[in-house]
Short mmCIF file of C-alpha atoms in Angstrom, two decimals:
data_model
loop_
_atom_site.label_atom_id
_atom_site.label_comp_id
_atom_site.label_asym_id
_atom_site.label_seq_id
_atom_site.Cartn_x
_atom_site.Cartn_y
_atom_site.Cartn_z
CA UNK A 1 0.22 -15.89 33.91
CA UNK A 2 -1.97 -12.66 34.49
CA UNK A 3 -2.97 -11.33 30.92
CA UNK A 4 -1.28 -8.18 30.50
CA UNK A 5 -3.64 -4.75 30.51
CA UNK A 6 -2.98 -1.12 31.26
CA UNK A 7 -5.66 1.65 32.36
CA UNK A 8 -3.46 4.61 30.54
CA UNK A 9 -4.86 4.22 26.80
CA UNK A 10 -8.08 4.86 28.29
CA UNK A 11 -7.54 7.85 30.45
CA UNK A 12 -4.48 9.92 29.38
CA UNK A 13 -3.28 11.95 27.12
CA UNK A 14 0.76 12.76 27.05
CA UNK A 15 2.67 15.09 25.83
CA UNK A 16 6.88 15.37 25.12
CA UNK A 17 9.01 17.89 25.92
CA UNK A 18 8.59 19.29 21.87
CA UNK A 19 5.17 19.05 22.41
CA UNK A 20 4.51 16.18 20.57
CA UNK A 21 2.07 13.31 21.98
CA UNK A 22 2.90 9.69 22.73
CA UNK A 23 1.31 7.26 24.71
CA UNK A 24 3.29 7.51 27.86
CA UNK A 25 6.88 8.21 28.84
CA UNK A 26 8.04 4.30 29.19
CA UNK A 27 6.78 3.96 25.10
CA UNK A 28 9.86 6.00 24.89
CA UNK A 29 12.00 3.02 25.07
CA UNK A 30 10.13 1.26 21.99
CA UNK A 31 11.78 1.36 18.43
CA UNK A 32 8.92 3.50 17.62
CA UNK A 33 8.89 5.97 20.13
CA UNK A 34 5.41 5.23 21.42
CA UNK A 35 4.42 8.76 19.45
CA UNK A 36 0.72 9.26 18.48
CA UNK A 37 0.77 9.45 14.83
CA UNK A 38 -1.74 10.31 12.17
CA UNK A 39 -2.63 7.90 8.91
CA UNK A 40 -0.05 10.42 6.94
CA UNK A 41 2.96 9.49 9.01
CA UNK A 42 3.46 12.81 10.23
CA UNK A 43 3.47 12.93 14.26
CA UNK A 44 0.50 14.99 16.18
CA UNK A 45 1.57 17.93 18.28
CA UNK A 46 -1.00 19.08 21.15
CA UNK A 47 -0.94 22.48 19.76
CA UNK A 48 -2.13 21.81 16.23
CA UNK A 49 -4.68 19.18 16.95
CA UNK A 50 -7.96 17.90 18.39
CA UNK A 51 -8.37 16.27 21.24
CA UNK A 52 -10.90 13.82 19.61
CA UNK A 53 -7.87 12.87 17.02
CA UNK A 54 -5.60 12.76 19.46
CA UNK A 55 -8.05 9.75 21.90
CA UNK A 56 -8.87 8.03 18.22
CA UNK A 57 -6.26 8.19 16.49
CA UNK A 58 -5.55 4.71 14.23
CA UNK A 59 -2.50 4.35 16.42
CA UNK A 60 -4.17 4.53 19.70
CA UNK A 61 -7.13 2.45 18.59
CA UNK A 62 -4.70 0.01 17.97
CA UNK A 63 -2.98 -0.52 21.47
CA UNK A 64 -6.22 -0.59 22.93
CA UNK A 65 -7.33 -3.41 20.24
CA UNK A 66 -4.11 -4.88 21.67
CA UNK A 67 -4.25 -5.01 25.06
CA UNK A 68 -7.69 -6.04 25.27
CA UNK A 69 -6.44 -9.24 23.14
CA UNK A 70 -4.01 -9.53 26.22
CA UNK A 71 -1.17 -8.96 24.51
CA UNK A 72 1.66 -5.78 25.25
CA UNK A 73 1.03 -3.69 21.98
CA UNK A 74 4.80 -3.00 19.81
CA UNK A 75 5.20 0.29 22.19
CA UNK A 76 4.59 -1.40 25.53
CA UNK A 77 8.70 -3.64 25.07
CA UNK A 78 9.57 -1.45 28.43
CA UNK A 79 7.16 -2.42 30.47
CA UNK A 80 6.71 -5.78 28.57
CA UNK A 81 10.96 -6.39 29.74
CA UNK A 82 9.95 -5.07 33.17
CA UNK A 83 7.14 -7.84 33.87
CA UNK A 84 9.43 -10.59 32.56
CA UNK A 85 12.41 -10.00 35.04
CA UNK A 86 9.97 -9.69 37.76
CA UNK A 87 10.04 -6.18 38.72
CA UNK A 88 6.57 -3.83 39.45
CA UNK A 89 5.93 -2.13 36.24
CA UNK A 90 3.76 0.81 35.30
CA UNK A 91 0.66 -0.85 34.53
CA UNK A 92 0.23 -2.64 37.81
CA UNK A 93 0.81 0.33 39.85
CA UNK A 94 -1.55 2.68 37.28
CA UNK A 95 -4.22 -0.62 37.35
CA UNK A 96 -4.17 0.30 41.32
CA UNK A 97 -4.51 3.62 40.71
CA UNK A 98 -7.23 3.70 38.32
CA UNK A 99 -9.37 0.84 39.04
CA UNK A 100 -12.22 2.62 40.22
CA UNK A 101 -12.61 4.07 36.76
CA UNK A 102 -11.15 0.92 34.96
CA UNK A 103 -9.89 -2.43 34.52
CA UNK A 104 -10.27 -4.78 31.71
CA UNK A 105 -14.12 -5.61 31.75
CA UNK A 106 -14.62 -2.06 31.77
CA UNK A 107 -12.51 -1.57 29.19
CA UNK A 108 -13.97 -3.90 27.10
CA UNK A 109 -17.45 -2.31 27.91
CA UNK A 110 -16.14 1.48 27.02
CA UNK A 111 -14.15 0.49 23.81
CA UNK A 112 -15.85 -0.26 20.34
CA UNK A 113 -14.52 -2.92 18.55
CA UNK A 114 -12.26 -0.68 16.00
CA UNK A 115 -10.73 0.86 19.46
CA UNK A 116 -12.79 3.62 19.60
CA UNK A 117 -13.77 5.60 22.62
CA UNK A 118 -15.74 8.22 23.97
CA UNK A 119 -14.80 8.75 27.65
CA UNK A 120 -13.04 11.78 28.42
CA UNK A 121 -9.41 12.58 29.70
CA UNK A 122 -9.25 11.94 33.36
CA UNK A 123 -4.82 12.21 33.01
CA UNK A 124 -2.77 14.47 31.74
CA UNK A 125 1.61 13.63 31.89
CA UNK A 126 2.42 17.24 30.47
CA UNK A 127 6.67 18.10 29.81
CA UNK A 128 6.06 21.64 29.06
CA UNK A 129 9.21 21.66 27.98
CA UNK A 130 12.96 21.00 28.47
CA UNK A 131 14.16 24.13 31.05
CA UNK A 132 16.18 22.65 34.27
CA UNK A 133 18.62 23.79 36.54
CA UNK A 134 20.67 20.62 36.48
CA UNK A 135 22.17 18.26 33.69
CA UNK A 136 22.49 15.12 35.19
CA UNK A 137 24.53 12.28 33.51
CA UNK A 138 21.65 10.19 32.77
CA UNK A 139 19.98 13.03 31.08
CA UNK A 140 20.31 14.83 27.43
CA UNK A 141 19.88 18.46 25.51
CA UNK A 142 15.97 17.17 24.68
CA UNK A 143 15.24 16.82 28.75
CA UNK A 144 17.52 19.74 30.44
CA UNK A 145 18.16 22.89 28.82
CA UNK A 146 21.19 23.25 31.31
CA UNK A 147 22.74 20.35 29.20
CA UNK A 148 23.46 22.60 26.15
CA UNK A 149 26.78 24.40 26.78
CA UNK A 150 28.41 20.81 27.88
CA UNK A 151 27.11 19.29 24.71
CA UNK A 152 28.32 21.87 22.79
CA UNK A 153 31.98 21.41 24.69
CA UNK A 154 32.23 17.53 23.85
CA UNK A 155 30.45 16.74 20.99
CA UNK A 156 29.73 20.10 18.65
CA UNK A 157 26.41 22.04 17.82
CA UNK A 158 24.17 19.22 16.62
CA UNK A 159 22.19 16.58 18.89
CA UNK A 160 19.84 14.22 18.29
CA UNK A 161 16.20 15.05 18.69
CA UNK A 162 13.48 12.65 20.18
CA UNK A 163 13.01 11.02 16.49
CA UNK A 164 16.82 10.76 15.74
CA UNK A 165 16.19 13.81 14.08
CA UNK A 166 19.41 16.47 14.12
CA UNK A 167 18.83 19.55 16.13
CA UNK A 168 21.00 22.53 16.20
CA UNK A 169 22.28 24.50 18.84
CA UNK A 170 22.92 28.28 18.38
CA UNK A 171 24.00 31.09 20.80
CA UNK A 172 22.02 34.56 21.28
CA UNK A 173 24.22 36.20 23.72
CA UNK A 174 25.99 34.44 25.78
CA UNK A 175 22.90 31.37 26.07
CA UNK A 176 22.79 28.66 23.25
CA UNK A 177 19.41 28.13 22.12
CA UNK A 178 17.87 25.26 19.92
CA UNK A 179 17.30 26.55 16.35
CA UNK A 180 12.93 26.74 15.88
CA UNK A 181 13.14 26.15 19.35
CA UNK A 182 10.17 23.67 19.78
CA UNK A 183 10.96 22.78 23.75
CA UNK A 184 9.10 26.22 23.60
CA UNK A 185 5.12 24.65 23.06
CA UNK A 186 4.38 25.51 26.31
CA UNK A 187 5.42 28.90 26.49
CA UNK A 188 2.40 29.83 24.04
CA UNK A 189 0.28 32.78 25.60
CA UNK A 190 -3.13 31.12 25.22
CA UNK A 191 -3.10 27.48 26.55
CA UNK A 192 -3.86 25.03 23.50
CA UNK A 193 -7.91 24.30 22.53
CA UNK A 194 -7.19 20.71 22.87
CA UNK A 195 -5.50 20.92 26.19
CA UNK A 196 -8.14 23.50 27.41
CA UNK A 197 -10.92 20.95 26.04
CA UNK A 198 -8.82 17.97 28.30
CA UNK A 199 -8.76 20.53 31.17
CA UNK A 200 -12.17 20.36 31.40
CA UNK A 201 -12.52 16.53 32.59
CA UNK A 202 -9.20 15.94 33.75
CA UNK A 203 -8.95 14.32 37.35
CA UNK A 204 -5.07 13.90 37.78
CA UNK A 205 -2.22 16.22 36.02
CA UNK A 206 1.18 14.89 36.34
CA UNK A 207 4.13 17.52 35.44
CA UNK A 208 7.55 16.34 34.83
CA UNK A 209 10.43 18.17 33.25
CA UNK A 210 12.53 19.81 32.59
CA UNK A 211 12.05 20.94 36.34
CA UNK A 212 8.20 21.64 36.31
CA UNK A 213 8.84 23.95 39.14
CA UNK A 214 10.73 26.11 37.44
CA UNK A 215 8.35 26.72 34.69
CA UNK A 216 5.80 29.64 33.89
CA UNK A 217 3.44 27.42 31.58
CA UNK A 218 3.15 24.92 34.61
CA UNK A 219 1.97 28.10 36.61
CA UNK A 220 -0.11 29.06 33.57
CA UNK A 221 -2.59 25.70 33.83
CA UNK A 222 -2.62 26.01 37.80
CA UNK A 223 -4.47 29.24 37.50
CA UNK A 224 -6.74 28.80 34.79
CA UNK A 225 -7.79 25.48 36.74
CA UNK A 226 -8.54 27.71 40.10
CA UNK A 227 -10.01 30.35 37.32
CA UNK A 228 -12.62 28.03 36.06
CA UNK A 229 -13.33 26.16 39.54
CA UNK A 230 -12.04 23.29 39.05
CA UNK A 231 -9.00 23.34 41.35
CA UNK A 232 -10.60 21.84 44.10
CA UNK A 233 -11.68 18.77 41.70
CA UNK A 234 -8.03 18.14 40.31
CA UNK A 235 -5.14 16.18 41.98
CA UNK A 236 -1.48 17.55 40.70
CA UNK A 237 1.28 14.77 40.61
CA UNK A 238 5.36 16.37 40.22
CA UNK A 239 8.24 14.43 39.76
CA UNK A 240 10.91 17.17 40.60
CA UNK A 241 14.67 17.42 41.20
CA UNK A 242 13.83 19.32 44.54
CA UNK A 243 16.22 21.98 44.30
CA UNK A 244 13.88 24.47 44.56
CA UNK A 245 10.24 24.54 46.11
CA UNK A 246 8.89 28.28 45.28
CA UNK A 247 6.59 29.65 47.68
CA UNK A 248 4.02 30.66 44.55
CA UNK A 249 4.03 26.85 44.00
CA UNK A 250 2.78 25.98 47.81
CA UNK A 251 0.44 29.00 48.12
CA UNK A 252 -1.46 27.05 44.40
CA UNK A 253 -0.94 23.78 45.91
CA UNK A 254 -3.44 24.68 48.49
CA UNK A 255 -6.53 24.82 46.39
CA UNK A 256 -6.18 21.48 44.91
CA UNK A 257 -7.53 18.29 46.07
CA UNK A 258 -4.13 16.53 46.52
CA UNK A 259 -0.78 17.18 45.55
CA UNK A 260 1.57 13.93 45.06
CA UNK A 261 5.44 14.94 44.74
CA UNK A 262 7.84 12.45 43.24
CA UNK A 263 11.48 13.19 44.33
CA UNK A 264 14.60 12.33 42.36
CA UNK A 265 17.03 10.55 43.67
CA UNK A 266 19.88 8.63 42.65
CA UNK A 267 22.34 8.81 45.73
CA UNK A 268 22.97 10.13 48.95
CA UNK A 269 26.01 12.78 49.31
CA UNK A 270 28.82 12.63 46.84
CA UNK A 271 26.69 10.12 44.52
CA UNK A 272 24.32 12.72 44.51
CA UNK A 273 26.44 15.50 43.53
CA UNK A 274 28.44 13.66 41.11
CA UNK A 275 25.14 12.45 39.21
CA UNK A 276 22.81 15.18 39.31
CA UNK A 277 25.45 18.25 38.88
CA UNK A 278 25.25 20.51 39.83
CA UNK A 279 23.04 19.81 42.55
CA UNK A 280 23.94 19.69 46.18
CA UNK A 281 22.37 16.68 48.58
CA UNK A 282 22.26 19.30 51.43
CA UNK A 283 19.80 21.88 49.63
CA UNK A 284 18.00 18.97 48.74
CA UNK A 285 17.33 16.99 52.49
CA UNK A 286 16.51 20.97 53.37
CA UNK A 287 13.37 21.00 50.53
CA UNK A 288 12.64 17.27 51.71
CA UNK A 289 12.11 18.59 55.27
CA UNK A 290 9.43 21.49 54.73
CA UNK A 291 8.02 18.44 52.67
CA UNK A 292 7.53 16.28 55.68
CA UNK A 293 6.27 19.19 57.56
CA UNK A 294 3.53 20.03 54.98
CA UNK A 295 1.95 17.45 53.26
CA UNK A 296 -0.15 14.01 53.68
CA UNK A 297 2.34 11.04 54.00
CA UNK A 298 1.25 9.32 51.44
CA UNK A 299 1.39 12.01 48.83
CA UNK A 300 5.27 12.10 49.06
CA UNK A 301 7.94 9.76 47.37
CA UNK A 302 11.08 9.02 46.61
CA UNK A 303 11.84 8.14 43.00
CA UNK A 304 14.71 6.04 41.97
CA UNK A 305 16.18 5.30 38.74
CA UNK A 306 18.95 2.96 38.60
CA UNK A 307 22.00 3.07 36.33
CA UNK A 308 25.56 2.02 35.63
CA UNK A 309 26.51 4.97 38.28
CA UNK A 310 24.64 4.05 41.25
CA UNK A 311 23.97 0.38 41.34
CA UNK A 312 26.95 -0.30 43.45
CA UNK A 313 25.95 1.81 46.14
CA UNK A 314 22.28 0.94 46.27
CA UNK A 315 23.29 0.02 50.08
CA UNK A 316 24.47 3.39 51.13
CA UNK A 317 20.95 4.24 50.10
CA UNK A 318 19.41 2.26 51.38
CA UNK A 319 20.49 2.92 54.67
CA UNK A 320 20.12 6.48 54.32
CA UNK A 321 16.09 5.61 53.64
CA UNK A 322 15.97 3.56 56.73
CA UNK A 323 17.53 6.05 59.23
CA UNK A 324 16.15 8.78 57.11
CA UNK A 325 14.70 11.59 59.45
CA UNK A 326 11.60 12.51 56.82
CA UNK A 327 8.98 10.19 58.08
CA UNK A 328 6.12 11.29 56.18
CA UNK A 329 8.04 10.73 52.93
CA UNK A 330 7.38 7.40 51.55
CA UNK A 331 5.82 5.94 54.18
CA UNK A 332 3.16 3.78 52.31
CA UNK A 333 2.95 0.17 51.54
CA UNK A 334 3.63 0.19 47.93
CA UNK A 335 6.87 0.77 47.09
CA UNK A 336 8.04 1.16 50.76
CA UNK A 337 11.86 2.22 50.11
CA UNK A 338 11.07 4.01 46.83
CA UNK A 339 9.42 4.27 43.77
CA UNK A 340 12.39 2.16 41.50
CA UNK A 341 12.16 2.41 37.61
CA UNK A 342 15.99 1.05 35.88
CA UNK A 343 17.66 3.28 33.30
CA UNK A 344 16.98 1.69 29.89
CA UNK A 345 18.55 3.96 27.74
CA UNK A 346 20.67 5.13 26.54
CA UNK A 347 22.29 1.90 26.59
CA UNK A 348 25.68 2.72 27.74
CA UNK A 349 24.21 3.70 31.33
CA UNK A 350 22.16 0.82 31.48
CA UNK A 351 23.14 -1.78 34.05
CA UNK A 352 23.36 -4.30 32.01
CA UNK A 353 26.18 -3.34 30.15
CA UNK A 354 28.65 -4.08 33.15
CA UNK A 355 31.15 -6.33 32.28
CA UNK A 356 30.25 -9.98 33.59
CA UNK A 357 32.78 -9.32 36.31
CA UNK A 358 31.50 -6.37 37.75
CA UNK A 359 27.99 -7.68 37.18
CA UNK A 360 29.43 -9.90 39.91
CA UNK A 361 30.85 -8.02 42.16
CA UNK A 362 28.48 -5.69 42.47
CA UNK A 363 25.58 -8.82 43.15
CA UNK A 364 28.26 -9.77 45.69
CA UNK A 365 27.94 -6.68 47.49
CA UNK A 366 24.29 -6.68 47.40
CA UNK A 367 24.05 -10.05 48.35
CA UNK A 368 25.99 -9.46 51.23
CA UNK A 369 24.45 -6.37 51.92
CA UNK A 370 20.78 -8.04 52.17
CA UNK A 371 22.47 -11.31 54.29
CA UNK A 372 24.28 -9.01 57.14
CA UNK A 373 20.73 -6.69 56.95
CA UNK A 374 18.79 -10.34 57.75
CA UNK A 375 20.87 -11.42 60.30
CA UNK A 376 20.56 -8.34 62.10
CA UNK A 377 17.35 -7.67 61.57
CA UNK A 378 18.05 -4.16 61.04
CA UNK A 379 15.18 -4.20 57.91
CA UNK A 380 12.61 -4.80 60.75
CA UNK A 381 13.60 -1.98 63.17
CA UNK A 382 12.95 0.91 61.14
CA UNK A 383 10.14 3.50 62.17
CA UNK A 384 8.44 2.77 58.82
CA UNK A 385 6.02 0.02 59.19
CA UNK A 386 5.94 -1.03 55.20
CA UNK A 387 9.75 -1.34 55.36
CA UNK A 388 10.60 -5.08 55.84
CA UNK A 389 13.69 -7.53 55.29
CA UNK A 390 10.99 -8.86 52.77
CA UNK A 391 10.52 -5.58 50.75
CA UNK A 392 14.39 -4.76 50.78
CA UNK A 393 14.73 -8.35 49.58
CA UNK A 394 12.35 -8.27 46.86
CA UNK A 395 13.85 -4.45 45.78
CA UNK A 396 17.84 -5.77 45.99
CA UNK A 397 17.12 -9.26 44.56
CA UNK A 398 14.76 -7.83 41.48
CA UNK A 399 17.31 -5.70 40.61
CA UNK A 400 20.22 -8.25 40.32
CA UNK A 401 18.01 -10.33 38.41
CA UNK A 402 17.49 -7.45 36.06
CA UNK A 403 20.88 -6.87 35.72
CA UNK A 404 22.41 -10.44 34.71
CA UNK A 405 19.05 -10.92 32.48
CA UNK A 406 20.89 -9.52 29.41
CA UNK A 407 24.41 -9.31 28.67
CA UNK A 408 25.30 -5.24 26.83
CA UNK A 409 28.73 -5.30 27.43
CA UNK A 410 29.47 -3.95 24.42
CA UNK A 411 28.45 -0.55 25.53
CA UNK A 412 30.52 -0.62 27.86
CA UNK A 413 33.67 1.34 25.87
CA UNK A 414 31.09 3.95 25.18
CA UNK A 415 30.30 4.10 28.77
CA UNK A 416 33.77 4.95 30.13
CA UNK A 417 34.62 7.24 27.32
CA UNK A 418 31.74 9.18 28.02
CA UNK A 419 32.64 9.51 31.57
CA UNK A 420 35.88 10.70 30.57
CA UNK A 421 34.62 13.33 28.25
CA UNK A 422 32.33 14.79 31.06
CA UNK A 423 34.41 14.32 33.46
CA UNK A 424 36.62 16.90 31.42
CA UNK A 425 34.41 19.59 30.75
CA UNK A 426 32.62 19.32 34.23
CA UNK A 427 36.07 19.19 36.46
CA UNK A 428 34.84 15.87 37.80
CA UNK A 429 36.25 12.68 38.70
CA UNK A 430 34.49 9.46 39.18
CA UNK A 431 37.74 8.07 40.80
CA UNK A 432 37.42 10.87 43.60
CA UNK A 433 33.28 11.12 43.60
CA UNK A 434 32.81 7.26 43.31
CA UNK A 435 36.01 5.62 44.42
CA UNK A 436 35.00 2.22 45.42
CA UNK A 437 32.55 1.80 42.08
CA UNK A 438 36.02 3.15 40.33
CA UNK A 439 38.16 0.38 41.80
CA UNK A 440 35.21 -1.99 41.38
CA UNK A 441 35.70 -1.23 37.37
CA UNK A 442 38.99 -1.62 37.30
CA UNK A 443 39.75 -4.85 39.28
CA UNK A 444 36.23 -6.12 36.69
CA UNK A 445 37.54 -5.02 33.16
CA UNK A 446 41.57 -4.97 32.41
CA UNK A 447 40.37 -2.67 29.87
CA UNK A 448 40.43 0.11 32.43
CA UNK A 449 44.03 -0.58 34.13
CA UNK A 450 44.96 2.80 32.43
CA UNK A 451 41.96 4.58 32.25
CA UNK A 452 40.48 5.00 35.79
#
């Protein structure tokens, strides 16, 4: 088996949503967080520190010292999981990406043997902060700022933070706010010395939310990169719920040298809706076509998380990507249907907390789903060329195989009582948004006969 290694310890810096740093977004996942910490314990934030002890810090000299002993450092268990069921994980798609800067002989070349090194920041993954227009299920108060008043509603003033810390909400009008509001960082007027200093070599800048779109500081580091020349130099990579596309945003866009836009999904129509409230699919597929129209086809994707609430109908959209009108979306040979990562937490949404008998019938459906697609050969008769019965195959099949690989059932109380409480304060119904999933549930767990 192919030693594990990935490029980003080498080449990026990222920040959270508070500002803090970490080493990427799937460390997350890990018991620690994947934060950059210094020898005191105490957690760096981009506005207080260096750049240099933010590259050489004793924490990320150590996953480096890791991975070049080919093993996935503490903070890597996501991607780590990911590999072992089979599925395409971050490093082999950021190994493809970066390997004209790096791969493991190279990185063996550039790093000292403490983990030291001295090449700059060629990647930034900035969250400027937590402001959205949509609170969708799978999200949380530290991600969307729209998720506040709903908290508030079902479980009281107090939510966790990124650290398990407690964070309270408070209102100032008729908004609730976080008290020492630090989803603020990026809202500073000056842009921070070490993210200016990283600004200065940085080749790619990838801006996730929040909805990046939507805010100023994101605007902010657009300019000063055209104001210092540099523009033209820098590719800009989104991931973006799509309802909105601001005209000051593609007038920027032009004087960069490439623009990659990463487009959440998690269902067509009513899954959509349901999901990603308050969102409406039809405002979206309206955004996705002045996409097509505009950009490089290659620069444009779709980008899937799966979860407890959309698992079942991975067919529906499926099809939908197939017949899908927006061929210059997605149409590349890696990751031909969509750039897939599964939900991992928080638990209770992960797939793998489905009962063993709706783990079942829901691999029945997508078994049968992928056998009628093969006989028909409708896989093969798309007008993408890099969709095949073989990628679909390797996509549905992955996917089951990730789902029976561990056995959370215990979540799955929480689950359904959190769907309830939502459903309350949100005037939703999964029975009416997601009936066949619904009926699925209940003909899976006898614990629902009264509850769905």
């Amino acid at each position: 088996m192919k030693k594990p290694f990935c490029p980003l310890p080498w080449v990026m810096l990222a920040t959270r949503n508070d500002g803090k740093v970490r080493l990427c977004a799937q460390s997350h996942s890990s018991p620690d967080k994947g934060v950059n910490r210094g020898d005191d314990g105490k957690i760096f934030t981009i506005n207080q520190s260096t750049l240099a002890e933010l590259k050489n810090s004793n924490f990320m000299k150590s996953v480096r010292k890791e991975f070049l002993q080919g093993r996935f450092p503490e903070s890597c268990g996501r991607c780590a999981k990911e590999v072992q069921a089979g599925l395409r994980s971050r490093p082999d798609y950021e190994s493809a990406n970066w390997q004209n800067f790096i791969d493991l002989e190279k990185a063996r070349q550039l790093t000292r043997s403490d983990g030291h090194i001295e090449s700059p920041i060629r990647f930034l993954d900035l969250r400027l902060g937590n402001l959205c227009n949509l609170k969708c299920r799978t999200c949380n108060p530290t991600e969307s700022s729209s998720w506040y008043a709903d908290h508030v509603s079902v479980w009281g003033k107090s939510f966790k933070g990124f650290q398990g810390q407690k964070l309270r909400l408070h209102k100032e009008g008729s908004i609730w706010q976080v008290q020492g509001d630090s989803f603020c960082w990026g809202e500073n007027e000056k842009i921070a010395p070490a993210l200016k200093e990283a600004l200065e070599t940085v080749e790619l800048i990838h801006f996730s939310g929040g909805e990046p779109l939507l805010l100023k500081s994101h605007y902010k580091i657009l300019e000063f990169l055209k104001d210092i020349g540099r523009s033209g130099e820098v590719r800009l990579e989104y991931i973006t719920n799509l309802t909105v596309l601001p005209e000051k945003a593609l007038q920027l866009w032009q004087d960069f040298l490439d623009v990659r836009i990463g487009i959440s999904i998690d269902g067509v129509g009513a899954v959509n809706d349901y999901v990603r409230y308050p969102s409406r699919w039809n405002q979206i597929e309206s955004h996705m076509a002045i996409l097509d129209r505009w950009q490089r086809p290659e620069s444009i994707w779709y980008a899937l998380t799966l979860h407890a609430y959309n698992i079942f109908y991975l067919p529906e959209l499926i099809e939908w990507r197939i017949h899908s009108p927006f061929l210059n979306i997605n149409n590349r040979e890696p990751d031909p249907l969509f750039s897939v990562h599964p939900l991992h937490n928080p638990s209770f949404l992960n797939i793998q907390m489905l009962p063993s008998q709706v783990k079942s019938k829901v691999s029945q459906r997508l078994q049968s789903y992928l056998a009628k697609g093969s006989r028909d050969g409708r896989f093969d008769q798309t007008p993408y060329p890099y969709i095949t019965t073989a990628a679909v195959e390797a996509l549905v099949s992955g996917y089951i195989d990730f789902m029976n690989q561990q056995d959370q059932s215990s979540f799955f109380t929480k689950f359904i009582d959190y769907t309830d409480s939502l459903d309350k304060v949100r005037k939703q119904s999964m029975a009416e948004a997601l009936p066949e999933f619904s009926q699925c549930l209940r003909q899976g767990s006898s614990f629902l006969d009264s509850r769905l």
